[in-house]
mmCIF file of C-alpha atoms in Angstrom:
data_model
loop_
_atom_site.group_PDB
_atom_site.id
_atom_site.type_symbol
_atom_site.label_atom_id
_atom_site.label_comp_id
_atom_site.label_asym_id
_atom_site.label_seq_id
_atom_site.Cartn_x
_atom_site.Cartn_y
_atom_site.Cartn_z
ATOM 1 C CA MET S 1 41.556 138.310 29.088
ATOM 2 C CA PRO S 2 44.747 138.951 31.131
ATOM 3 C CA ARG S 3 45.176 136.666 34.382
ATOM 4 C CA PRO S 4 44.915 138.722 37.617
ATOM 5 C CA SER S 5 48.220 139.227 39.452
ATOM 6 C CA ILE S 6 48.765 137.079 42.469
ATOM 7 C CA TYR S 7 49.239 140.387 44.477
ATOM 8 C CA TRP S 8 46.585 142.337 45.861
ATOM 9 C CA SER S 9 48.310 145.442 44.984
ATOM 10 C CA GLU S 10 51.439 146.754 43.109
ATOM 11 C CA ALA S 11 52.689 147.865 46.669
ATOM 12 C CA GLY S 12 52.487 144.254 47.875
ATOM 13 C CA ARG S 13 54.570 143.110 44.746
ATOM 14 C CA ARG S 14 57.154 145.800 45.524
ATOM 15 C CA ALA S 15 57.260 144.791 49.246
ATOM 16 C CA VAL S 16 58.170 141.208 47.993
ATOM 17 C CA ARG S 17 60.635 142.180 45.748
ATOM 18 C CA SER S 18 62.329 144.510 48.138
ATOM 19 C CA TRP S 19 62.537 141.391 50.562
ATOM 20 C CA TYR S 20 64.025 139.539 47.727
ATOM 21 C CA GLU S 21 66.907 142.198 46.848
ATOM 22 C CA ASP S 22 67.703 142.344 50.445
ATOM 23 C CA ARG S 23 68.255 138.559 50.735
ATOM 24 C CA LEU S 24 70.449 138.569 47.647
ATOM 25 C CA ALA S 25 72.419 141.554 48.951
ATOM 26 C CA ASP S 26 73.347 139.300 52.172
ATOM 27 C CA PHE S 27 73.728 135.970 50.154
ATOM 28 C CA PRO S 28 76.755 134.096 51.705
ATOM 29 C CA VAL S 29 77.931 132.823 48.458
ATOM 30 C CA PRO S 30 78.171 134.581 45.054
ATOM 31 C CA VAL S 31 75.114 134.261 43.174
ATOM 32 C CA GLU S 32 74.102 135.067 39.630
ATOM 33 C CA SER S 33 70.324 135.965 38.386
ATOM 34 C CA THR S 34 68.931 134.550 35.070
ATOM 35 C CA PHE S 35 65.513 134.136 33.460
ATOM 36 C CA VAL S 36 64.560 131.412 31.151
ATOM 37 C CA ASP S 37 61.401 131.386 28.825
ATOM 38 C CA THR S 38 58.606 128.736 29.392
ATOM 39 C CA ARG S 39 55.213 128.005 27.719
ATOM 40 C CA PHE S 40 53.890 129.732 31.076
ATOM 41 C CA GLY S 41 55.928 132.698 31.078
ATOM 42 C CA PRO S 42 59.458 133.732 32.089
ATOM 43 C CA THR S 43 60.997 131.925 35.339
ATOM 44 C CA HIS S 44 63.643 133.320 37.297
ATOM 45 C CA VAL S 45 66.597 131.144 38.527
ATOM 46 C CA LEU S 46 69.400 131.906 40.893
ATOM 47 C CA ARG S 47 72.740 130.236 40.183
ATOM 48 C CA ALA S 48 75.629 129.623 42.572
ATOM 49 C CA GLY S 49 78.557 127.431 42.536
ATOM 50 C CA PRO S 50 81.149 126.418 40.029
ATOM 51 C CA VAL S 51 80.108 126.686 36.570
ATOM 52 C CA ASP S 52 81.689 123.208 35.821
ATOM 53 C CA GLY S 53 80.250 121.626 39.153
ATOM 54 C CA PRO S 54 77.504 118.849 38.713
ATOM 55 C CA PRO S 55 74.212 120.302 38.492
ATOM 56 C CA LEU S 56 71.561 120.353 41.022
ATOM 57 C CA VAL S 57 68.086 121.936 40.574
ATOM 58 C CA VAL S 58 66.339 123.159 43.845
ATOM 59 C CA LEU S 59 62.846 124.029 44.306
ATOM 60 C CA HIS S 60 61.382 125.852 47.213
ATOM 61 C CA GLY S 61 58.001 125.358 48.982
ATOM 62 C CA LEU S 62 54.666 127.422 48.961
ATOM 63 C CA ASP S 63 54.857 131.008 49.447
ATOM 64 C CA LEU S 64 58.568 131.001 49.472
ATOM 65 C CA ASN S 65 61.069 131.790 46.843
ATOM 66 C CA ALA S 66 64.446 130.913 45.666
ATOM 67 C CA ALA S 67 66.147 133.412 47.742
ATOM 68 C CA ALA S 68 64.481 131.823 50.930
ATOM 69 C CA MET S 69 66.364 128.513 50.149
ATOM 70 C CA VAL S 70 69.814 129.932 51.090
ATOM 71 C CA GLY S 71 70.361 127.666 53.844
ATOM 72 C CA LEU S 72 70.192 124.733 51.441
ATOM 73 C CA VAL S 73 71.925 126.449 48.434
ATOM 74 C CA ALA S 74 74.926 128.121 50.082
ATOM 75 C CA PRO S 75 76.355 124.807 51.481
ATOM 76 C CA LEU S 76 75.656 122.641 48.520
ATOM 77 C CA ALA S 77 77.260 125.354 46.200
ATOM 78 C CA GLY S 78 80.889 124.748 47.326
ATOM 79 C CA ARG S 79 81.312 121.724 44.786
ATOM 80 C CA ARG S 80 77.949 122.044 42.708
ATOM 81 C CA ARG S 81 76.382 124.097 40.167
ATOM 82 C CA VAL S 82 73.149 124.925 42.225
ATOM 83 C CA LEU S 83 70.211 126.180 40.195
ATOM 84 C CA ALA S 84 67.232 127.397 42.602
ATOM 85 C CA ILE S 85 64.238 128.112 40.792
ATOM 86 C CA ASP S 86 61.403 130.687 41.594
ATOM 87 C CA THR S 87 58.216 128.555 41.276
ATOM 88 C CA ILE S 88 55.579 130.265 38.816
ATOM 89 C CA GLY S 89 52.756 131.701 40.985
ATOM 90 C CA ASP S 90 54.579 132.171 44.173
ATOM 91 C CA PRO S 91 56.059 135.369 45.636
ATOM 92 C CA GLY S 92 59.220 135.394 43.715
ATOM 93 C CA LEU S 93 60.521 136.797 40.369
ATOM 94 C CA SER S 94 58.857 134.519 38.010
ATOM 95 C CA ALA S 95 55.614 134.715 36.090
ATOM 96 C CA GLU S 96 52.530 135.161 38.182
ATOM 97 C CA VAL S 97 50.556 132.268 36.758
ATOM 98 C CA ARG S 98 49.230 129.482 38.879
ATOM 99 C CA PRO S 99 48.567 126.362 36.358
ATOM 100 C CA ARG S 100 45.961 123.742 37.323
ATOM 101 C CA ARG S 101 47.578 121.132 39.717
ATOM 102 C CA SER S 102 45.742 118.310 38.097
ATOM 103 C CA GLY S 103 47.403 117.301 35.057
ATOM 104 C CA PRO S 104 50.951 117.698 33.332
ATOM 105 C CA ALA S 105 51.136 121.479 33.745
ATOM 106 C CA TYR S 106 53.765 121.706 36.460
ATOM 107 C CA ALA S 107 55.661 118.894 34.969
ATOM 108 C CA ASP S 108 55.590 120.837 31.544
ATOM 109 C CA TRP S 109 56.778 123.814 33.385
ATOM 110 C CA LEU S 110 59.562 122.247 35.072
ATOM 111 C CA ALA S 111 60.830 120.691 31.850
ATOM 112 C CA ASP S 112 60.816 123.776 30.080
ATOM 113 C CA VAL S 113 62.891 125.487 32.885
ATOM 114 C CA LEU S 114 65.305 122.343 32.276
ATOM 115 C CA ASP S 115 65.539 122.671 28.706
ATOM 116 C CA GLY S 116 66.018 126.486 29.098
ATOM 117 C CA LEU S 117 68.942 126.062 31.379
ATOM 118 C CA GLY S 118 70.636 123.393 28.921
ATOM 119 C CA LEU S 119 69.854 120.383 31.107
ATOM 120 C CA ASP S 120 68.707 118.110 28.419
ATOM 121 C CA GLY S 121 69.627 114.825 30.164
ATOM 122 C CA PRO S 122 68.930 113.355 33.585
ATOM 123 C CA VAL S 123 69.643 115.779 36.291
ATOM 124 C CA ASP S 124 69.698 115.737 40.272
ATOM 125 C CA LEU S 125 66.609 117.813 41.802
ATOM 126 C CA ALA S 126 66.076 118.608 45.472
ATOM 127 C CA GLY S 127 62.614 120.065 46.422
ATOM 128 C CA PHE S 128 61.273 121.232 49.688
ATOM 129 C CA SER S 129 57.421 120.588 50.306
ATOM 130 C CA PHE S 130 55.647 121.955 47.332
ATOM 131 C CA GLY S 131 58.966 121.921 45.509
ATOM 132 C CA GLY S 132 59.118 118.049 46.123
ATOM 133 C CA TRP S 133 55.640 117.791 44.847
ATOM 134 C CA ILE S 134 56.426 119.465 41.581
ATOM 135 C CA ILE S 135 59.448 117.152 41.125
ATOM 136 C CA LEU S 136 57.281 114.189 41.606
ATOM 137 C CA LYS S 137 54.751 115.480 39.118
ATOM 138 C CA LEU S 138 57.888 115.584 36.647
ATOM 139 C CA ALA S 139 58.489 112.178 37.657
ATOM 140 C CA SER S 140 55.155 110.851 37.023
ATOM 141 C CA TYR S 141 55.202 112.304 33.240
ATOM 142 C CA ASN S 142 58.887 112.223 32.337
ATOM 143 C CA PRO S 143 60.793 110.209 34.747
ATOM 144 C CA GLY S 144 63.871 110.168 32.374
ATOM 145 C CA ARG S 145 64.530 113.713 33.396
ATOM 146 C CA ILE S 146 65.718 112.843 36.937
ATOM 147 C CA ALA S 147 68.901 111.319 37.882
ATOM 148 C CA ARG S 148 68.446 111.610 41.595
ATOM 149 C CA LEU S 149 65.854 113.180 43.847
ATOM 150 C CA ALA S 150 66.066 114.498 47.386
ATOM 151 C CA LEU S 151 62.625 115.671 49.004
ATOM 152 C CA ILE S 152 62.327 117.679 52.253
ATOM 153 C CA GLY S 153 58.932 117.344 53.476
ATOM 154 C CA GLY S 154 56.183 115.084 52.345
ATOM 155 C CA GLY S 155 54.972 116.988 49.037
ATOM 156 C CA GLY S 156 53.413 114.328 46.755
ATOM 157 C CA LEU S 157 53.889 111.574 49.257
ATOM 158 C CA THR S 158 50.961 112.423 51.682
ATOM 159 C CA TRP S 159 48.053 114.567 52.243
ATOM 160 C CA LEU S 160 48.564 118.081 53.882
ATOM 161 C CA ARG S 161 47.401 117.979 57.462
ATOM 162 C CA LEU S 162 44.072 120.091 57.750
ATOM 163 C CA ARG S 163 45.098 120.946 61.413
ATOM 164 C CA GLY S 164 48.334 122.335 60.150
ATOM 165 C CA GLN S 165 46.663 124.705 57.769
ATOM 166 C CA LEU S 166 44.239 125.857 60.528
ATOM 167 C CA VAL S 167 47.011 126.420 62.927
ATOM 168 C CA MET S 168 48.955 128.484 60.600
ATOM 169 C CA ALA S 169 46.072 130.580 59.514
ATOM 170 C CA GLY S 170 44.902 131.115 62.985
ATOM 171 C CA ALA S 171 48.390 132.158 63.845
ATOM 172 C CA MET S 172 48.863 134.379 61.082
ATOM 173 C CA LEU S 173 45.361 136.292 61.697
ATOM 174 C CA ARG S 174 46.470 136.745 65.302
ATOM 175 C CA HIS S 175 49.713 138.363 64.115
ATOM 176 C CA PHE S 176 47.678 140.848 62.005
ATOM 177 C CA ALA S 177 45.436 141.763 64.733
ATOM 178 C CA VAL S 178 48.517 142.481 66.899
ATOM 179 C CA GLY S 179 50.925 143.828 63.917
ATOM 180 C CA SER S 180 54.312 143.505 65.765
ATOM 181 C CA GLY S 181 57.514 141.756 64.630
ATOM 182 C CA ARG S 182 57.178 139.555 67.833
ATOM 183 C CA SER S 183 53.715 138.262 66.979
ATOM 184 C CA LEU S 184 55.263 137.664 63.478
ATOM 185 C CA ARG S 185 57.741 135.312 64.745
ATOM 186 C CA ALA S 186 55.276 133.536 66.867
ATOM 187 C CA ALA S 187 52.827 132.911 63.911
ATOM 188 C CA VAL S 188 55.566 131.165 62.000
ATOM 189 C CA ARG S 189 56.756 129.447 64.964
ATOM 190 C CA PRO S 190 54.697 126.281 64.525
ATOM 191 C CA LEU S 191 56.425 125.666 61.211
ATOM 192 C CA TYR S 192 59.581 124.888 63.304
ATOM 193 C CA GLY S 193 60.141 122.133 66.059
ATOM 194 C CA PRO S 194 59.392 122.708 69.774
ATOM 195 C CA GLY S 195 61.489 125.309 71.351
ATOM 196 C CA LEU S 196 63.149 126.788 68.032
ATOM 197 C CA GLU S 197 63.024 130.119 66.814
ATOM 198 C CA ALA S 198 61.405 131.020 63.611
ATOM 199 C CA ASP S 199 64.187 132.557 61.005
ATOM 200 C CA PRO S 200 63.372 136.054 60.883
ATOM 201 C CA HIS S 201 63.854 136.350 57.247
ATOM 202 C CA ILE S 202 61.571 133.370 56.480
ATOM 203 C CA ALA S 203 59.003 134.807 58.944
ATOM 204 C CA ARG S 204 58.955 138.204 57.264
ATOM 205 C CA LEU S 205 58.566 136.557 53.653
ATOM 206 C CA LEU S 206 55.630 134.428 54.917
ATOM 207 C CA GLY S 207 54.004 137.724 56.743
ATOM 208 C CA LEU S 208 54.402 139.548 53.308
ATOM 209 C CA ALA S 209 53.020 136.456 51.338
ATOM 210 C CA PHE S 210 50.016 136.477 53.896
ATOM 211 C CA ARG S 211 49.127 140.183 53.581
ATOM 212 C CA HIS S 212 49.958 140.546 49.904
ATOM 213 C CA VAL S 213 49.544 137.491 47.845
ATOM 214 C CA ARG S 214 46.001 136.230 46.737
ATOM 215 C CA PRO S 215 45.237 133.027 48.397
ATOM 216 C CA ASP S 216 45.098 129.817 46.138
ATOM 217 C CA PRO S 217 41.870 128.122 46.462
ATOM 218 C CA THR S 218 43.698 124.860 45.401
ATOM 219 C CA LEU S 219 46.310 124.995 48.433
ATOM 220 C CA ALA S 220 44.861 122.263 50.316
ATOM 221 C CA TRP S 221 44.432 120.011 47.269
ATOM 222 C CA LEU S 222 47.729 118.524 46.863
ATOM 223 C CA PRO S 223 46.876 114.972 46.410
ATOM 224 C CA PRO S 224 49.490 112.362 46.794
ATOM 225 C CA HIS S 225 50.453 110.055 44.189
ATOM 226 C CA LYS S 226 48.618 106.883 43.982
ATOM 227 C CA PRO S 227 50.441 103.663 44.235
ATOM 228 C CA GLY S 228 51.716 102.429 40.751
ATOM 229 C CA THR S 229 52.056 105.829 39.404
ATOM 230 C CA LEU S 230 55.756 106.309 40.198
ATOM 231 C CA ASP S 231 56.726 102.583 39.702
ATOM 232 C CA HIS S 232 58.510 103.656 36.455
ATOM 233 C CA LEU S 233 60.946 106.259 38.313
ATOM 234 C CA PRO S 234 64.123 104.208 38.869
ATOM 235 C CA ALA S 235 66.162 107.388 40.528
ATOM 236 C CA PRO S 236 67.582 106.824 43.688
ATOM 237 C CA ALA S 237 65.489 108.985 46.281
ATOM 238 C CA PHE S 238 66.422 110.586 49.487
ATOM 239 C CA VAL S 239 63.323 111.718 51.693
ATOM 240 C CA CYS S 240 63.052 113.491 55.163
ATOM 241 C CA CYS S 241 60.557 114.808 57.338
ATOM 242 C CA GLY S 242 60.610 116.765 60.689
ATOM 243 C CA VAL S 243 59.405 114.576 63.559
ATOM 244 C CA HIS S 244 57.178 117.647 64.432
ATOM 245 C CA ASP S 245 56.127 118.614 61.151
ATOM 246 C CA VAL S 246 52.737 120.398 61.415
ATOM 247 C CA PHE S 247 51.897 119.501 58.015
ATOM 248 C CA PHE S 248 52.932 116.161 57.163
ATOM 249 C CA ASP S 249 52.819 112.891 59.478
ATOM 250 C CA ALA S 250 56.404 111.559 59.328
ATOM 251 C CA HIS S 251 55.346 107.817 60.153
ATOM 252 C CA LEU S 252 52.650 108.078 57.248
ATOM 253 C CA LEU S 253 55.038 109.625 55.089
ATOM 254 C CA ILE S 254 57.829 106.948 55.413
ATOM 255 C CA ASP S 255 55.171 104.192 54.759
ATOM 256 C CA ASN S 256 54.124 106.274 51.627
ATOM 257 C CA ALA S 257 57.789 106.724 50.358
ATOM 258 C CA ARG S 258 58.443 102.951 50.496
ATOM 259 C CA ARG S 259 55.296 102.053 48.712
ATOM 260 C CA LEU S 260 55.623 104.794 45.929
ATOM 261 C CA LEU S 261 59.388 105.299 45.432
ATOM 262 C CA PRO S 262 61.007 102.068 43.868
ATOM 263 C CA GLY S 263 64.261 104.036 44.075
ATOM 264 C CA LEU S 264 64.132 105.104 47.925
ATOM 265 C CA ARG S 265 67.585 104.818 49.283
ATOM 266 C CA VAL S 266 67.316 106.949 52.475
ATOM 267 C CA PHE S 267 64.624 108.121 54.707
ATOM 268 C CA GLU S 268 65.214 110.304 57.711
ATOM 269 C CA SER S 269 62.981 111.545 60.327
ATOM 270 C CA LEU S 270 64.499 114.506 61.685
ATOM 271 C CA PRO S 271 64.369 114.696 65.652
ATOM 272 C CA GLY S 272 63.358 117.868 67.100
ATOM 273 C CA GLN S 273 62.509 119.568 63.830
ATOM 274 C CA GLY S 274 59.248 120.864 62.347
ATOM 275 C CA HIS S 275 58.334 121.517 58.620
ATOM 276 C CA ILE S 276 61.211 123.944 58.256
ATOM 277 C CA PRO S 277 64.437 122.727 59.733
ATOM 278 C CA ASP S 278 66.522 125.069 61.676
ATOM 279 C CA PRO S 279 69.631 126.422 60.314
ATOM 280 C CA ASP S 280 71.977 123.931 62.162
ATOM 281 C CA ALA S 281 69.741 121.093 60.867
ATOM 282 C CA LEU S 282 69.605 122.488 57.514
ATOM 283 C CA LEU S 283 73.182 122.576 57.314
ATOM 284 C CA ALA S 284 73.646 118.988 58.351
ATOM 285 C CA LEU S 285 70.888 117.820 55.915
ATOM 286 C CA ALA S 286 72.724 119.665 53.071
ATOM 287 C CA LEU S 287 75.724 117.588 53.699
ATOM 288 C CA ARG S 288 73.880 114.390 53.899
ATOM 289 C CA ILE S 289 72.144 115.232 50.526
ATOM 290 C CA GLU S 290 75.413 115.913 49.032
ATOM 291 C CA ALA S 291 76.761 112.674 50.380
ATOM 292 C CA PHE S 292 73.696 110.818 49.009
ATOM 293 C CA LEU S 293 74.267 112.551 45.523
ATOM 294 C CA ASP S 294 77.872 111.780 45.608
ATOM 295 C CA ALA S 295 77.196 108.069 46.408
ATOM 296 C CA GLY S 296 74.761 107.784 43.472
ATOM 297 C CA ALA S 297 77.224 109.608 41.121
ATOM 298 C CA ALA S 298 80.034 107.095 42.182
ATOM 299 C CA ARG S 299 77.912 103.851 41.746
ATOM 300 C CA PRO S 300 74.931 104.618 39.521
ATOM 301 C CA GLY S 301 71.836 102.701 40.502
ATOM 302 C CA SER S 302 73.593 100.669 43.427
ATOM 303 C CA GLU S 303 73.161 102.758 46.385
#
């Protein structure tokens, strides 16, 4: 029996794809689109930066896609070959499949993508929120695939705050009761730091996802890794979290990162920032991630 689409309707799928095409048309750096085969179906990847640059794989958060990661992809593509992946089961261009969160499915999927991209050895990875959770899934089953990792937000390191989920659900419901662009930006604003405006493109995508994408009943069930499960991960790690993150407690996150990641080199609390860094903070963060990756490449294992 075929799996149901993640979308409520074909019109919803078209709306998301139209958003994607518009973002690619405005991408600030040249970008290529490709698909790789996996055991879970085709996976779409955006490629940017010099072909001979050191590869960096980027994974987005829930209800986003690779095109939404432009604020990280563009600055890092100056010297690196950035490979931004559309996660399966999210509103991008990859297979509309949602594997079980328990077990190795997401680790197997990411390993298949790396194989399809010709990345056989350890590679640098950066993940935002759920993207970080997927990277740590790979780390728990196949740590040898990871050279260095940068995690933005707390995916895989601590539980999602129930309060954050309720705040966002309530805000989106209020938006659909009003139905204006202003109400959409207000609905997404809790994802950002106090006084910061929501990125209008991100707001639009999240609004489309809330309206057109079937809810995932396992969304709230993203258990953090238990102590000891990542002890065999030697890769140097960079972790950051907004002080005002509505989903993750930055203080708890740093405690867990220290306990769970033996290779933790850098932890940064981002003052004034929420779950999603604003454009200026994201640019500064990209530069710090690049410096972290450069230091690890120059002195393997000695950061």
